[in-house]
Short mmCIF file of C-alpha atoms and ligand atoms in Angstrom, two decimals:
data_model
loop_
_atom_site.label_atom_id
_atom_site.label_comp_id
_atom_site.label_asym_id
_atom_site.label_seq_id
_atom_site.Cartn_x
_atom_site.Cartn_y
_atom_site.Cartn_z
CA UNK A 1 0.00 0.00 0.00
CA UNK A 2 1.30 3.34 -0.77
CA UNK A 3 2.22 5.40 1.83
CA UNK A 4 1.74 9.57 1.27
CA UNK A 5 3.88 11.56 3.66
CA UNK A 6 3.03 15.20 4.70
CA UNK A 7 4.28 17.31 6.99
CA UNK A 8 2.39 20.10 9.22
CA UNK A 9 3.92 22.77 7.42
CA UNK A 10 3.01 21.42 4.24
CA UNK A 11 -0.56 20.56 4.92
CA UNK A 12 -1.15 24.13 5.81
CA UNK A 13 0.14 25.19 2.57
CA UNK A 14 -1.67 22.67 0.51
CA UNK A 15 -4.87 23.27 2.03
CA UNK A 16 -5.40 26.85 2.72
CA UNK A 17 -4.74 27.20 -1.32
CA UNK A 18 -7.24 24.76 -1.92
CA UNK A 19 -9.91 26.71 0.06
CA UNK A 20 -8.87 29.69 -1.29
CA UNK A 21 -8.99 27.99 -4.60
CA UNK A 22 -12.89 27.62 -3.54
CA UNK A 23 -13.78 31.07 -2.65
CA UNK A 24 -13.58 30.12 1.47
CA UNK A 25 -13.94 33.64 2.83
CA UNK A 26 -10.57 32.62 5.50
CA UNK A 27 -8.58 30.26 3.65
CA UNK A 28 -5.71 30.44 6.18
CA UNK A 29 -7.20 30.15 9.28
CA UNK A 30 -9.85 27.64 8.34
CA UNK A 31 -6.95 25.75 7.42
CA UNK A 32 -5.33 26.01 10.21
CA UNK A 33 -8.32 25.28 13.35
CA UNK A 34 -9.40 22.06 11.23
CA UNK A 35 -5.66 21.26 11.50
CA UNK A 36 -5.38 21.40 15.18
CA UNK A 37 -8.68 19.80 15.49
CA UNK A 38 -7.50 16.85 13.66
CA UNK A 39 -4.24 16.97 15.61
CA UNK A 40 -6.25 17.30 18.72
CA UNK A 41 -3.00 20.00 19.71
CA UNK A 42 -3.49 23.56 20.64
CA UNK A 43 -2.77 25.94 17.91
CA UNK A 44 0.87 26.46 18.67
CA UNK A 45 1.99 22.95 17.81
CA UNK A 46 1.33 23.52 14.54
CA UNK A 47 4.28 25.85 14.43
CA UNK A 48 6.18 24.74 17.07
CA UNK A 49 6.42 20.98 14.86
CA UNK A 50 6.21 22.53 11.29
CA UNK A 51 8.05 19.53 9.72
CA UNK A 52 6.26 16.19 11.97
CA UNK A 53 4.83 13.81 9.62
CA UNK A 54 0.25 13.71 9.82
CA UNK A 55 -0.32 9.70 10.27
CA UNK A 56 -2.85 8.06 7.77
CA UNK A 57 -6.01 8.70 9.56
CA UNK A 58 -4.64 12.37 10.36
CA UNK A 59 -4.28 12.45 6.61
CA UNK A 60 -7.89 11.43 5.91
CA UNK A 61 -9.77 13.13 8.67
CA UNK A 62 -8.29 16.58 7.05
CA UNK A 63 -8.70 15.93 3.52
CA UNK A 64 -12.57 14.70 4.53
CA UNK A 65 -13.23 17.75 6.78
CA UNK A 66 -11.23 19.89 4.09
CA UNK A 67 -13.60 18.72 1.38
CA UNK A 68 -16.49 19.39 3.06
CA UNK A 69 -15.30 23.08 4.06
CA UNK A 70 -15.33 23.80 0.39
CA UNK A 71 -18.99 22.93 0.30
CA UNK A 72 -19.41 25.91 2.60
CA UNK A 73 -20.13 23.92 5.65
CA UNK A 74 -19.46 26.27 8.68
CA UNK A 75 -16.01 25.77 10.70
CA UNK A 76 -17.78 25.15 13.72
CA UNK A 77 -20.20 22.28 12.46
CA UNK A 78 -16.67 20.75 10.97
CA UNK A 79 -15.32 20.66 14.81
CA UNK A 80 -18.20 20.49 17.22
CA UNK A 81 -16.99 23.75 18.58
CA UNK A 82 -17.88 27.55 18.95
CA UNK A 83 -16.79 29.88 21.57
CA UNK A 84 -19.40 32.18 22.95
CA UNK A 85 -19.14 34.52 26.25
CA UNK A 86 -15.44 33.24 26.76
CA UNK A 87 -17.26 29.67 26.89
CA UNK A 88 -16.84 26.56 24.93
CA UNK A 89 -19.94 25.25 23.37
CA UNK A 90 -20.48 22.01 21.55
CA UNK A 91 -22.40 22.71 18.42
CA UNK A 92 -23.96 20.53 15.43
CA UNK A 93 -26.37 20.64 12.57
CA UNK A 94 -29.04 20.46 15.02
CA UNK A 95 -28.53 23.86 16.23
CA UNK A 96 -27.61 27.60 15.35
CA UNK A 97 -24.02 27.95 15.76
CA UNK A 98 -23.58 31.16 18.56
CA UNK A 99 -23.06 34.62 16.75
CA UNK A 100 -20.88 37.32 18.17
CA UNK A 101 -24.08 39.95 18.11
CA UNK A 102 -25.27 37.35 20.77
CA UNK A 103 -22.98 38.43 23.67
CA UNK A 104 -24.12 41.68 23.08
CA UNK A 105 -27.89 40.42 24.16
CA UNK A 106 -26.22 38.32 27.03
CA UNK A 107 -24.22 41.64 28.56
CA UNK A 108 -27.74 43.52 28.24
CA UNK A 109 -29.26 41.21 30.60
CA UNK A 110 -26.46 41.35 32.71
CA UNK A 111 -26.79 45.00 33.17
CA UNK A 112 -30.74 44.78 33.87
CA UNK A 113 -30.03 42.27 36.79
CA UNK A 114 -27.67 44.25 37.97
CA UNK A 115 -28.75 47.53 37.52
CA UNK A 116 -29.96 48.39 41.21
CA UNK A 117 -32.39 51.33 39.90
CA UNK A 118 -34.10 48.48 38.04
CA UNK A 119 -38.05 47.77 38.69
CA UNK A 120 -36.29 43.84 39.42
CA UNK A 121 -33.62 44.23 42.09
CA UNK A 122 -34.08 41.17 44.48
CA UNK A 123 -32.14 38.35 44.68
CA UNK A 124 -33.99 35.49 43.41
CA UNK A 125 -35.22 36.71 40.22
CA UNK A 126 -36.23 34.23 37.27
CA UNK A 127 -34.88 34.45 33.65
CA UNK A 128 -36.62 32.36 30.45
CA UNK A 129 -34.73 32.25 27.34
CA UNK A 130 -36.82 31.66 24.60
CA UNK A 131 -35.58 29.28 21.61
CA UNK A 132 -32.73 28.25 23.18
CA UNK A 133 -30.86 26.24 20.92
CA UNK A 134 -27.20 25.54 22.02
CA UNK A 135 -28.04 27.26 25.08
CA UNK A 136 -26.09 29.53 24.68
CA UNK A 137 -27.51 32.46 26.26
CA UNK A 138 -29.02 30.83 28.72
CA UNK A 139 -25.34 29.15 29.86
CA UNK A 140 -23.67 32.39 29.71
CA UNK A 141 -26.31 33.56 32.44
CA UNK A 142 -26.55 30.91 34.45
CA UNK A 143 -22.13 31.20 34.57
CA UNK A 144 -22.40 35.22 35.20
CA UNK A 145 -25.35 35.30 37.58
CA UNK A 146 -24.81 32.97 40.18
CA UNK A 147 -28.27 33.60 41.99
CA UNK A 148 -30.61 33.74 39.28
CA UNK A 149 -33.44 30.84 38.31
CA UNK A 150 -33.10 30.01 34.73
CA UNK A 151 -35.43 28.35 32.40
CA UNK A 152 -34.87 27.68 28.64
CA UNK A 153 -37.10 26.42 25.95
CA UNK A 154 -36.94 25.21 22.52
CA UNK A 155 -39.79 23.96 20.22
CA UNK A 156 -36.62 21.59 18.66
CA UNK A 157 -36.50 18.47 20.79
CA UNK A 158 -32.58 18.04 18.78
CA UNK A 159 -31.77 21.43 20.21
CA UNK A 160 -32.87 20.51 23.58
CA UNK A 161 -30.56 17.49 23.93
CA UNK A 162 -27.58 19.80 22.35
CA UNK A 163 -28.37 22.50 25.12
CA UNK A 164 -28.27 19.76 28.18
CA UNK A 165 -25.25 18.73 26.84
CA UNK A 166 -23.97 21.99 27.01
CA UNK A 167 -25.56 22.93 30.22
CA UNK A 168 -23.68 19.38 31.78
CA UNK A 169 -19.99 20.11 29.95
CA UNK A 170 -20.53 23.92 31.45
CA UNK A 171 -21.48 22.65 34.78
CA UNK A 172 -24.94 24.30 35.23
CA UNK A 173 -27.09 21.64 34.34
CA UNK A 174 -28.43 21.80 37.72
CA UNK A 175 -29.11 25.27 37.09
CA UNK A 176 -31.62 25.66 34.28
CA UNK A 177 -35.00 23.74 33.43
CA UNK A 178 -35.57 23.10 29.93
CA UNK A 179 -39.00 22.60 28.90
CA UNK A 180 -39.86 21.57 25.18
CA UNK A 181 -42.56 23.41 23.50
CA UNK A 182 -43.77 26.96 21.30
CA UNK A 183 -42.56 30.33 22.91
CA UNK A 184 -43.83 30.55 26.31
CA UNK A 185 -46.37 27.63 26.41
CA UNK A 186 -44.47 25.55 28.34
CA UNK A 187 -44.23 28.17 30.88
CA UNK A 188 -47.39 30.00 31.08
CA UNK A 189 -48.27 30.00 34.55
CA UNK A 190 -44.71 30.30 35.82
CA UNK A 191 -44.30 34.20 37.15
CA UNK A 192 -40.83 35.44 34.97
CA UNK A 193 -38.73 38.36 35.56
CA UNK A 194 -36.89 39.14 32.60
CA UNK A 195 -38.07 37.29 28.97
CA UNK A 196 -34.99 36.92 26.55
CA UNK A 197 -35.13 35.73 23.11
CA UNK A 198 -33.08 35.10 20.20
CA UNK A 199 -36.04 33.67 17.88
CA UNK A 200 -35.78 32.94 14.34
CA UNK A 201 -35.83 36.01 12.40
CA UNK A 202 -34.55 35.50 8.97
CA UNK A 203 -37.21 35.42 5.29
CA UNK A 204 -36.56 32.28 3.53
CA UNK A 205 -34.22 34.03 1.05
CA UNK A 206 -32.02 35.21 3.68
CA UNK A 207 -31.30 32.32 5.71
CA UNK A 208 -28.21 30.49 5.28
CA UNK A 209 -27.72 26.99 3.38
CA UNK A 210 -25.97 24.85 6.01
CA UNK A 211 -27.82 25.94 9.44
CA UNK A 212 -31.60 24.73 10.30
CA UNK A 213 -34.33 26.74 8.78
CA UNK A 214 -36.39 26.01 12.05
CA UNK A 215 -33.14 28.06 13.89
CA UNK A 216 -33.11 30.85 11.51
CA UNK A 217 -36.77 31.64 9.79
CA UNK A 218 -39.50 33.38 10.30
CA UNK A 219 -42.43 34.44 7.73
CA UNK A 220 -44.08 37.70 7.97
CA UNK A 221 -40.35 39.34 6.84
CA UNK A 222 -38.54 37.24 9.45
CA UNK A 223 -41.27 39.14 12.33
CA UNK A 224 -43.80 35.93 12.86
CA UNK A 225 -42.29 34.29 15.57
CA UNK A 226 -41.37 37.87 17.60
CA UNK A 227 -44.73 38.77 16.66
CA UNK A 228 -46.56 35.67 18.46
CA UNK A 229 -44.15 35.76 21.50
CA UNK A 230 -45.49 39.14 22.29
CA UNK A 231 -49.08 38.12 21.76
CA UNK A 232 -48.35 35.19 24.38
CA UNK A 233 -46.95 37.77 26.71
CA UNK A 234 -49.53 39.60 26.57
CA UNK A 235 -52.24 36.81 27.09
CA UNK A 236 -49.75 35.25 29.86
CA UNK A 237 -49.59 38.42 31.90
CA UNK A 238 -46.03 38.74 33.10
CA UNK A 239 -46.15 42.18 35.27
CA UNK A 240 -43.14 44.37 35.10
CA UNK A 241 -41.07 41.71 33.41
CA UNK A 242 -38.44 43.22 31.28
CA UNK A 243 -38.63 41.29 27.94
CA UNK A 244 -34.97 41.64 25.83
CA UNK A 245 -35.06 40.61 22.42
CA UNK A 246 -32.47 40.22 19.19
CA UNK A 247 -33.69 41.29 15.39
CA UNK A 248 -32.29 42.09 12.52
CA UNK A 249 -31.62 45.94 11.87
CA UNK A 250 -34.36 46.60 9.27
CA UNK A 251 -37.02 45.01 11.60
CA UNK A 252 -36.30 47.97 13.68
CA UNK A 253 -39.46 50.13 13.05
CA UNK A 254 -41.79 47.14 12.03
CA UNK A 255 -41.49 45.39 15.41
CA UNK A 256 -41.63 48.40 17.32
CA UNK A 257 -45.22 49.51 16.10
CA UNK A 258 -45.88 46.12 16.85
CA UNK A 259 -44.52 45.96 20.29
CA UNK A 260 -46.44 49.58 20.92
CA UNK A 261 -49.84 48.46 19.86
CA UNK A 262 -49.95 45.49 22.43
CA UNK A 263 -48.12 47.79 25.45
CA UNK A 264 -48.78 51.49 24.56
CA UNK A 265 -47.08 52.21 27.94
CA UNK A 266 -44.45 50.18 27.56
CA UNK A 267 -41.05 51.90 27.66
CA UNK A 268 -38.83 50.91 24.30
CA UNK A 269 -35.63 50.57 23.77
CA UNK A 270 -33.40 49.79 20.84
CA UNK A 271 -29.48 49.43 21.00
CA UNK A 272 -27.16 49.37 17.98
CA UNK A 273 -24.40 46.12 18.06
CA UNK A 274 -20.63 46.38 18.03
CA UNK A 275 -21.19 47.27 13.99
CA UNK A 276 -23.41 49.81 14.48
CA UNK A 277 -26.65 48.14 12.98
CA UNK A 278 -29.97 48.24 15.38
CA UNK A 279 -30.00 45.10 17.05
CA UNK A 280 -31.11 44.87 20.51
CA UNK A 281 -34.77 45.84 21.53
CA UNK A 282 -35.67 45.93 25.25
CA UNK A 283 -39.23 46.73 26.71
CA UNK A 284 -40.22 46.90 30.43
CA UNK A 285 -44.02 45.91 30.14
C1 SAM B 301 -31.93 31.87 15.99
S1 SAM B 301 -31.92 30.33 16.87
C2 SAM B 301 -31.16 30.91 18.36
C3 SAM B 301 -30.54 29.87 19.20
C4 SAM B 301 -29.79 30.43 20.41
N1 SAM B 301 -30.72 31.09 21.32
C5 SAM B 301 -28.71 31.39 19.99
O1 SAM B 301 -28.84 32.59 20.27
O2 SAM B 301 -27.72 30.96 19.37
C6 SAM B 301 -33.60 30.17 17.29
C7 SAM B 301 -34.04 28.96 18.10
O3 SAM B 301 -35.46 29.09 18.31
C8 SAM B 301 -36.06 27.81 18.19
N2 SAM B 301 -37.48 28.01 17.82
C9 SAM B 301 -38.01 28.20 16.58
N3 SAM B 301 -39.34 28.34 16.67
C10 SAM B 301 -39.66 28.24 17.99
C11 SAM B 301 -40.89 28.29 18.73
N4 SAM B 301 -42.05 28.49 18.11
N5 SAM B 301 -40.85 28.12 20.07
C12 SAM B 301 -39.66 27.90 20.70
N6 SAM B 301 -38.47 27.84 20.06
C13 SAM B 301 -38.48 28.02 18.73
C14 SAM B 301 -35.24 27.09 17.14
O4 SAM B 301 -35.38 25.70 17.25
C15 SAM B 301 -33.83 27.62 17.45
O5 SAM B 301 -33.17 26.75 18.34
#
């Protein structure tokens, strides 16, 4: 049987060109993390051992994982890996992978809970994250606010089992109930502080080929889902909660009419992300 040889160094070479061959927006570092996820290293080996030989199966787990990164499958789906709030999270085609724009949403309810002129300043307060998918957000809160109750729901059963196994790697599995089921259904008699959501928000055009639709779209210009949450709220009756939500920028003015028909007293409030598009809508109802 013939027996290919390739060194570290040259393996980077080889197949950085070939993604960049393939229009891979970051040829180089792609390259390199499915490298040291083969290698099962930290990055530095990789250039600390330049010339070390890959063995056979090192060989073929690249060139298979390489392939399929030219199909534009997402980095993170190729490793089982995304960082989000300084955390790792396991992630698969059964979930969203974590966006940056998320952390933003986690800080803001960070600051609520810990705002002390805030209508919700006692200890044992109780946060529901809607559509919680990796569990992400609800993970990073349940690591930053030690005395909070968390809950976290998903209509995906898949996403559910991704998020416990998150919530058990992270150590807070204790910490959060997950309940399967639409929006706040599952929770509808429960009394809830502070309501976050990052729902589906996407049209069918915009969402993305590799990711599931049920994680990403919404009819009614991406505003269906945001648009029923609200109506449960309202029918659920959660006094004074503070309700924190993620869109996308051009939603801006569309949800907010929305939002102001159901709570005409309600106080808005929209923040723009780190790239300066509107992202971030909170209302104290
Ligand atoms: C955009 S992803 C966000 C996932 C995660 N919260 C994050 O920020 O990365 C939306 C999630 O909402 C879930 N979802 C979609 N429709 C839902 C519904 N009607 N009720 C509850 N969850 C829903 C999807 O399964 C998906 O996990």
């Amino acid at each position: 049987m013939l027996t290919i040889h390739m060194t570290i160094k040259n393996a980077l070479t080889k197949y950085s060109k070939l993604l960049k061959e393939n229009n891979t927006p970051s040829p180089n570092l792609d390259a390199e993390v499915i490298l040291f996820y083969v290698l099962k290293k930290p990055k530095e080996y990789l250039y600390t051992y330049p010339e070390k030989n890959l063995t056979t199966k090192q060989l073929n787990d690249l060139t298979t994982l390489i392939k399929r990164r030219t199909k534009g499958e997402p980095v993170a789906y190729l490793t089982n890996h995304k960082e989000f709030f300084g955390l790792d999270f396991y992630v698969d085609e059964r979930v969203l992978i974590p966006r940056p724009e998320t952390e933003e949403l986690v800080e803001e309810v960070i600051k609520v809970v810990s705002n002390k002129g805030s209508v919700i300043s006692n200890q044992s307060l109780t946060i529901c994250d809607i559509g919680t998918g990796s569990g992400c957000i609800a993970i990073a809160l349940a690591k930053n606010l030690p005395n909070i109750k968390l809950i976290a729901t998903d209509i995906s059963k898949d996403a559910l089992t991704v998020a416990k196994k998150n919530a058990r790697q992270l150590k807070v599995y204790d910490r959060i109930k997950f309940l399967h089921g639409n929006l706040l259904e599952p929770i509808k008699n429960m009394k809830l502080d502070i309501i976050v959501a990052n729902l589906p928000y996407l049209t069918k055009q915009e969402a993305l080929k590799h990711e599931p639709n049920l994680a990403l779209v919404a009819s009614n210009k991406g505003l269906s889902l945001y648009n029923e949450l609200f109506h449960q709220i309202k029918k659920y009756k959660f006094p004074n909660a503070v309700v924190i939500i993620e869109f996308a920028p051009h939603q801006r003015i569309g949800l907010s009419k929305y939002i102001k028909r159901l709570y005409p007293q309600g106080e808005i409030n929209i923040k723009k992300d780190l790239a300066k598009r509107y992202r971030i809508l909170k209302i104290t109802l």
